[in-house]
PDB file of C-alpha atoms in Angstrom:
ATOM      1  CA  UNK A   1      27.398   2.805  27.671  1.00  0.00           C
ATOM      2  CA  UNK A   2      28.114   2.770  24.128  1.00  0.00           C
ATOM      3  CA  UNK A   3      31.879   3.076  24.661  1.00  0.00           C
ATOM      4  CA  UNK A   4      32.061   0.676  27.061  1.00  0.00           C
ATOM      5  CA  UNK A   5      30.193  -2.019  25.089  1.00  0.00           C
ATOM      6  CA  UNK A   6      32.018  -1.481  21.613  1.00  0.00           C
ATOM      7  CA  UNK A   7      35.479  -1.534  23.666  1.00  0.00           C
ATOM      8  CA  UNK A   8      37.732  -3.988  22.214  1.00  0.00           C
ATOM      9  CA  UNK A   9      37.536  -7.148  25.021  1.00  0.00           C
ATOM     10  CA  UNK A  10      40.553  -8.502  26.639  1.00  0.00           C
ATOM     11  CA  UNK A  11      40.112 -11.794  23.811  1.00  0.00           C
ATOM     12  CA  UNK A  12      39.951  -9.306  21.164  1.00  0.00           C
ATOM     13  CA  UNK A  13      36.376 -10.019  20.463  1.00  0.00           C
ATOM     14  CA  UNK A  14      33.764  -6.839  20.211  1.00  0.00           C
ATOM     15  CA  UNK A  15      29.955  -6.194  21.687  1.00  0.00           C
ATOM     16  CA  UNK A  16      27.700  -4.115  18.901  1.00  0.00           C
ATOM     17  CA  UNK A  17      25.722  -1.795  21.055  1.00  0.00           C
ATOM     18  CA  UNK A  18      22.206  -1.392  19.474  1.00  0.00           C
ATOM     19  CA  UNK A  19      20.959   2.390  20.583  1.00  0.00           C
ATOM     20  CA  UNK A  20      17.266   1.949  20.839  1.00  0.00           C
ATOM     21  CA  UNK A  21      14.732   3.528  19.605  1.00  0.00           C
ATOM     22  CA  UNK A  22      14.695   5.967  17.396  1.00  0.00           C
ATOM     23  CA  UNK A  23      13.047   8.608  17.628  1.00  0.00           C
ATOM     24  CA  UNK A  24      10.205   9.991  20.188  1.00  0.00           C
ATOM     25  CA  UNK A  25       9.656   6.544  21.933  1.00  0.00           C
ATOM     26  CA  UNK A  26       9.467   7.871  25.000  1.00  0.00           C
ATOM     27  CA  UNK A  27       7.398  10.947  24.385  1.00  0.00           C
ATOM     28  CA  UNK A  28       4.161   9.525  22.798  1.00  0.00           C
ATOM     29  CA  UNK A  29       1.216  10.933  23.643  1.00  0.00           C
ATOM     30  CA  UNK A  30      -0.075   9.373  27.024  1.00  0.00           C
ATOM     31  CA  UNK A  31       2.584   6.709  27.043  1.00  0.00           C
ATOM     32  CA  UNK A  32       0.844   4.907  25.094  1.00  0.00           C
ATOM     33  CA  UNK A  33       3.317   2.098  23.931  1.00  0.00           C
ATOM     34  CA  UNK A  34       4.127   2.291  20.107  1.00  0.00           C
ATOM     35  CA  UNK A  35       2.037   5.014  19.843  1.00  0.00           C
ATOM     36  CA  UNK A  36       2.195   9.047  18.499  1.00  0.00           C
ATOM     37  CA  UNK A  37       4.499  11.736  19.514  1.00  0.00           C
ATOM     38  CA  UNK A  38       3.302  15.121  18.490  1.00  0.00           C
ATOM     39  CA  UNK A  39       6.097  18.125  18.434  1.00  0.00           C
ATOM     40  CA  UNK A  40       7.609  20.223  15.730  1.00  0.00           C
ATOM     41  CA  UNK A  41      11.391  20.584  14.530  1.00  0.00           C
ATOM     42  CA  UNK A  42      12.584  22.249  17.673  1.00  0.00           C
ATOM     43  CA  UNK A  43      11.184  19.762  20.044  1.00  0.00           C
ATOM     44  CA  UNK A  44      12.345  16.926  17.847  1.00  0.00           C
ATOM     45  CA  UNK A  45      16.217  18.359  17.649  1.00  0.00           C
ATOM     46  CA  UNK A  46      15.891  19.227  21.470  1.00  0.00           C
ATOM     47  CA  UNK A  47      14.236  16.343  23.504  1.00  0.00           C
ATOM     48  CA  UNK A  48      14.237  13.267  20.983  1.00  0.00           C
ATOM     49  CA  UNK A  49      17.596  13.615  18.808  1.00  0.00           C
ATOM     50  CA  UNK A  50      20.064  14.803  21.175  1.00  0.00           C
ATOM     51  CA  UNK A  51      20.415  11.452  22.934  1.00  0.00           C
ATOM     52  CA  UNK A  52      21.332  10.011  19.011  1.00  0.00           C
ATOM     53  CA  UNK A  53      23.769  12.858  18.934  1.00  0.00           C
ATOM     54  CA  UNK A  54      25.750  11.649  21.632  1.00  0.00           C
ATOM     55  CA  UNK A  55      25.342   8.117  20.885  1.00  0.00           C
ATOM     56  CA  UNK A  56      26.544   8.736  17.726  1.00  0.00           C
ATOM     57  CA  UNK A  57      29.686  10.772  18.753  1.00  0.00           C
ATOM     58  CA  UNK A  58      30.743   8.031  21.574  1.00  0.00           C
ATOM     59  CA  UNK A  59      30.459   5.338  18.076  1.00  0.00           C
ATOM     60  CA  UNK A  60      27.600   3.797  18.294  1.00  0.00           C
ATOM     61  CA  UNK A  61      27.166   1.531  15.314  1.00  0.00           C
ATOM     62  CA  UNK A  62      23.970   0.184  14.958  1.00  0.00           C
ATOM     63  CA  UNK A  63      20.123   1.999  15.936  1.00  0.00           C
ATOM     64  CA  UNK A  64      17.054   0.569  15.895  1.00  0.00           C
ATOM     65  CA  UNK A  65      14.138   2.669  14.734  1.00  0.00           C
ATOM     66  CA  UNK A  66      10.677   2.721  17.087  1.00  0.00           C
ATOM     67  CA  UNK A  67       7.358   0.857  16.267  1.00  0.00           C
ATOM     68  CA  UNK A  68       6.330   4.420  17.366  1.00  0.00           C
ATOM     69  CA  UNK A  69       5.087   7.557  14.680  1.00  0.00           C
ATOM     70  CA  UNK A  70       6.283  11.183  14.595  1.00  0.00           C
ATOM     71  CA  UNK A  71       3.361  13.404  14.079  1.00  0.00           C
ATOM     72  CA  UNK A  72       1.270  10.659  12.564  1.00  0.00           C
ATOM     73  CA  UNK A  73       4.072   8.646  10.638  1.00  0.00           C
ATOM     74  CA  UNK A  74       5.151   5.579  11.245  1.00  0.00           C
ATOM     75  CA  UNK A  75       9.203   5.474  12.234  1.00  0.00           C
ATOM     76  CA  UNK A  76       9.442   2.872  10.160  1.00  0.00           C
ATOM     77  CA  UNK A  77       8.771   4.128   6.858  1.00  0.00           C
ATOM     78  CA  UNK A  78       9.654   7.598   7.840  1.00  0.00           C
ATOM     79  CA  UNK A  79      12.325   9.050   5.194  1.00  0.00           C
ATOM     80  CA  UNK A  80      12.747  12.672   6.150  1.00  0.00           C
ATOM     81  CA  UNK A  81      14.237  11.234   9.655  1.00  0.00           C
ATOM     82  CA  UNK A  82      15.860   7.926   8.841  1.00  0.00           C
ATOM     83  CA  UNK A  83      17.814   9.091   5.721  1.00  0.00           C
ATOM     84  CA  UNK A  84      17.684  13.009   5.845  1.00  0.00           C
ATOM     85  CA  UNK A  85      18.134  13.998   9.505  1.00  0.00           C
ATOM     86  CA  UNK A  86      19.845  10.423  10.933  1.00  0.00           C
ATOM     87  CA  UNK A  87      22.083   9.592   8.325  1.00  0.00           C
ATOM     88  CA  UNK A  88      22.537  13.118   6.468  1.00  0.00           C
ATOM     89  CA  UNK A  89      22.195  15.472   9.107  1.00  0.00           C
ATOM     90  CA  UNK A  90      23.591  13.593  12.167  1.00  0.00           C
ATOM     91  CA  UNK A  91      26.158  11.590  10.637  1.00  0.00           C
ATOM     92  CA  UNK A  92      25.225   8.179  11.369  1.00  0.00           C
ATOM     93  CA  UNK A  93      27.075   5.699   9.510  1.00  0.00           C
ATOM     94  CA  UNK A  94      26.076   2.649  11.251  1.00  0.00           C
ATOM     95  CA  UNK A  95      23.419   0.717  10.429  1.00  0.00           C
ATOM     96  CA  UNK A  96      19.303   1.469  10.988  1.00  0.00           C
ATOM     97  CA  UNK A  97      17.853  -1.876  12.444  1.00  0.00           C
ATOM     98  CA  UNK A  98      13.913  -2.661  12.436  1.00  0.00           C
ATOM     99  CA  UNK A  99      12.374  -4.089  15.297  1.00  0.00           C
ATOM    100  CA  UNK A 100      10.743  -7.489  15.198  1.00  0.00           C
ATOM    101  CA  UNK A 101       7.701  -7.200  12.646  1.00  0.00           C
ATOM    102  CA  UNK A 102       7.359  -3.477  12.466  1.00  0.00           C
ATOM    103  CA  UNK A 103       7.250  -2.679   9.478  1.00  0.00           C
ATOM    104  CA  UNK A 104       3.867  -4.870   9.591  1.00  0.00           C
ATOM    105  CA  UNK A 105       2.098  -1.447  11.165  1.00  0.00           C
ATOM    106  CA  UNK A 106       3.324   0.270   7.629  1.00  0.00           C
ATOM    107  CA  UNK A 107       0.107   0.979   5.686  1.00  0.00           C
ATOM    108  CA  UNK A 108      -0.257  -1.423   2.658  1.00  0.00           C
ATOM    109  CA  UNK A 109       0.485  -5.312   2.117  1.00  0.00           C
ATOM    110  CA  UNK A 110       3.919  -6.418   3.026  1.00  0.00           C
ATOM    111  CA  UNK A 111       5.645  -5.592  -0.643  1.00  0.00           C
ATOM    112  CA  UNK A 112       4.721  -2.123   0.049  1.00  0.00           C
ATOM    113  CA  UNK A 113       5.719  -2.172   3.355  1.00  0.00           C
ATOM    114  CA  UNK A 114       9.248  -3.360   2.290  1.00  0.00           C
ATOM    115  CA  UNK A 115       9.349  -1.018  -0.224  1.00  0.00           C
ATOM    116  CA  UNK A 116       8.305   1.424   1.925  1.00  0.00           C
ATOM    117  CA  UNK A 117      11.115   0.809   4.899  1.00  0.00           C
ATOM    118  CA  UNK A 118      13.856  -0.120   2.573  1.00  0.00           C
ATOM    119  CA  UNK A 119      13.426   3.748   0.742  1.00  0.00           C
ATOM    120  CA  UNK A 120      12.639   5.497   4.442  1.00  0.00           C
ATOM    121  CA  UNK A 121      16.346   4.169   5.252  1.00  0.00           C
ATOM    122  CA  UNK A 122      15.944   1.076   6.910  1.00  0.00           C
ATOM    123  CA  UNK A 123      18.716  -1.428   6.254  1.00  0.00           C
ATOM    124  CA  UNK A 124      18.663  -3.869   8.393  1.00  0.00           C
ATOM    125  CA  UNK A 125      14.973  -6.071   8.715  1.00  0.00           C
ATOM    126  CA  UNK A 126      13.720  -8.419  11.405  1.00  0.00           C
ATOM    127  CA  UNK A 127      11.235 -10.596   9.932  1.00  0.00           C
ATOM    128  CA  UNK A 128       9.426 -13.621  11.633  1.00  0.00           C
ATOM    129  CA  UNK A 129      10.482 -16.598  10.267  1.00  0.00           C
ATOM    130  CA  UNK A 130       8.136 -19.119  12.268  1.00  0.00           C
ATOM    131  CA  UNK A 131       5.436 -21.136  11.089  1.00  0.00           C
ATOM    132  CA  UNK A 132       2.050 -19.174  11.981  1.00  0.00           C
ATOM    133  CA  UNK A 133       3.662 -15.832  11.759  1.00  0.00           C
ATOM    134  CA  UNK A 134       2.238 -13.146   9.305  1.00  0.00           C
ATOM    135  CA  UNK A 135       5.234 -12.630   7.120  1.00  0.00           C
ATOM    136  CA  UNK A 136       8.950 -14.440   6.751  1.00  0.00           C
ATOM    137  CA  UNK A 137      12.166 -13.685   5.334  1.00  0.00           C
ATOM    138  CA  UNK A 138      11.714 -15.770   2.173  1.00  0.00           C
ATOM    139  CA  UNK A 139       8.527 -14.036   0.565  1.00  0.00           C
ATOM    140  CA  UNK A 140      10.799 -10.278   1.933  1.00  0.00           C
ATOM    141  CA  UNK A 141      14.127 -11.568   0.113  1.00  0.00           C
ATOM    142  CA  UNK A 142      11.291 -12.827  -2.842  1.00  0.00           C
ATOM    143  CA  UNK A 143       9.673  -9.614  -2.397  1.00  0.00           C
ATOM    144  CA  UNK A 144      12.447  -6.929  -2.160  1.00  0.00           C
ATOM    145  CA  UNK A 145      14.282  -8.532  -5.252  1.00  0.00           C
ATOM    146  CA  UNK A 146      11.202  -7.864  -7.550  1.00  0.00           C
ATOM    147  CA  UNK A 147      11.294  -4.299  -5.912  1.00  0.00           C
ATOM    148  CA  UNK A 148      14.746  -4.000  -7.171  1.00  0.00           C
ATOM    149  CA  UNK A 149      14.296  -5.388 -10.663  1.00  0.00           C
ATOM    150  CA  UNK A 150      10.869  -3.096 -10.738  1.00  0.00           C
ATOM    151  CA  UNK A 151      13.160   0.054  -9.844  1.00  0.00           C
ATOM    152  CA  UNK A 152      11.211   0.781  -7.226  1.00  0.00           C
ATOM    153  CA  UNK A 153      14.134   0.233  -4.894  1.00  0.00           C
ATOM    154  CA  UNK A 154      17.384   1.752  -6.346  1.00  0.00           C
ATOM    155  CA  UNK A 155      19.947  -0.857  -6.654  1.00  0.00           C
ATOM    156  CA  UNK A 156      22.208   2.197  -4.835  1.00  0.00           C
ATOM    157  CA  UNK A 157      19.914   1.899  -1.496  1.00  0.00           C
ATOM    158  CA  UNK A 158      20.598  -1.870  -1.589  1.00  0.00           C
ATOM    159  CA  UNK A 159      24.222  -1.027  -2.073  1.00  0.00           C
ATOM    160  CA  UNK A 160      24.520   1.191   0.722  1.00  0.00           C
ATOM    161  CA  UNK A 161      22.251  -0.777   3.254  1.00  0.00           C
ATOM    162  CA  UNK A 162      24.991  -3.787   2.449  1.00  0.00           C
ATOM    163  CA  UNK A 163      27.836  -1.455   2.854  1.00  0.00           C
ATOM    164  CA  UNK A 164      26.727  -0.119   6.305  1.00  0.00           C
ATOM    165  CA  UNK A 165      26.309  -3.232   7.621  1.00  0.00           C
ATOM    166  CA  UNK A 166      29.561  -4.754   6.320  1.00  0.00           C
ATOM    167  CA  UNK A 167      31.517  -1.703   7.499  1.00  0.00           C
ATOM    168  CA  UNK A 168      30.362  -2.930  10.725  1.00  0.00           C
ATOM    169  CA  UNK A 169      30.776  -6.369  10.783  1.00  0.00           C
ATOM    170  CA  UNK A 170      34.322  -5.491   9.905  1.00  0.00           C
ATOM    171  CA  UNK A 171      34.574  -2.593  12.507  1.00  0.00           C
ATOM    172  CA  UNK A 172      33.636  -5.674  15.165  1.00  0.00           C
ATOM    173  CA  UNK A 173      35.875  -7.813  14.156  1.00  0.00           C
ATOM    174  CA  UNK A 174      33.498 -10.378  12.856  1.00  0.00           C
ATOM    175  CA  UNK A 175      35.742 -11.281   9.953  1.00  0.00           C
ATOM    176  CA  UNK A 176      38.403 -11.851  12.141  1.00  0.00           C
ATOM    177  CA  UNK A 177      36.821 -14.092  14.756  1.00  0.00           C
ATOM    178  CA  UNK A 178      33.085 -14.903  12.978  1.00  0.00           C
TER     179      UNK A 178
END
């Protein structure tokens, strides 16, 4: 799937694939939607990264991480995985994606929960941006500024987050035919 939708179209024009979601979505404990999947290292590398493996090797360039937890910790502001195992380990040089809100369910107020996700890996963040939601992307580009001039986010995880998803935009074309 992942070949086929980042193939280069007859108009010259690209598709981003979005490989979804990472990791242990579908093994939480009773199916319980965004819930907890339970397993150590073995059953992590077997059932729940292999799939990345392969999506990774066919070129996949962009993966967005699950509302779900890994043995009691949220995806989203899970470091160990996002950074160490995803984009160390595996290889991944695409970009990590949120999905919509999630980093909401991170424990804290929303400046930690930025602070949080940005460090764990994330580079990519969708934020509501309605009237009535609970957060929007002015207060997070506000927010995760003052993180940066507070050095609590390293001006070098800001740098690679824009770097990733720049390599990609350019990968696709996007400069090309925006």
């Amino acid at each position: 799937a992942v070949k086929g939708l980042e193939s280069e179209l007859p108009n010259g024009f690209h598709v981003l694939s979005c490989t979804k979601h990472f990791a242990g979505d579908g093994g939480t404990q009773n199916g319980v939607d965004q819930g907890n999947t339970v397993g150590d290292d073995a059953v992590l590398r077997k059932l729940h990264l292999s799939p990345y493996a392969d999506a990774i090797k066919a070129g996949t360039k962009s993966i967005m991480v699950s509302y779900s937890s890994w043995n009691g910790q949220k995806m989203h502001g899970h470091k160990r995985l996002l950074t160490d195992v995803l984009k160390g380990e595996m290889g991944f040089q695409g970009f990590l994606v949120s999905d919509w809100a999630a980093i909401d369910q991170l424990p804290g107020d929303f400046k930690s929960d930025i602070e949080t996700s940005i460090n764990a890996g994330l580079d990519m963040i969708m934020i509501p941006n309605g009237e009535g939601q609970k957060n929007n992307y002015l207060e997070f580009i506000t927010m995760l500024g003052q993180l940066v001039q507070e050095g609590k986010v390293p001006q070098a995880r800001i740098d690679d987050a824009v770097l990733r998803i720049l390599r990609v935009k350019y990968e696709t074309v996007l400069f090309q035919h925006p």
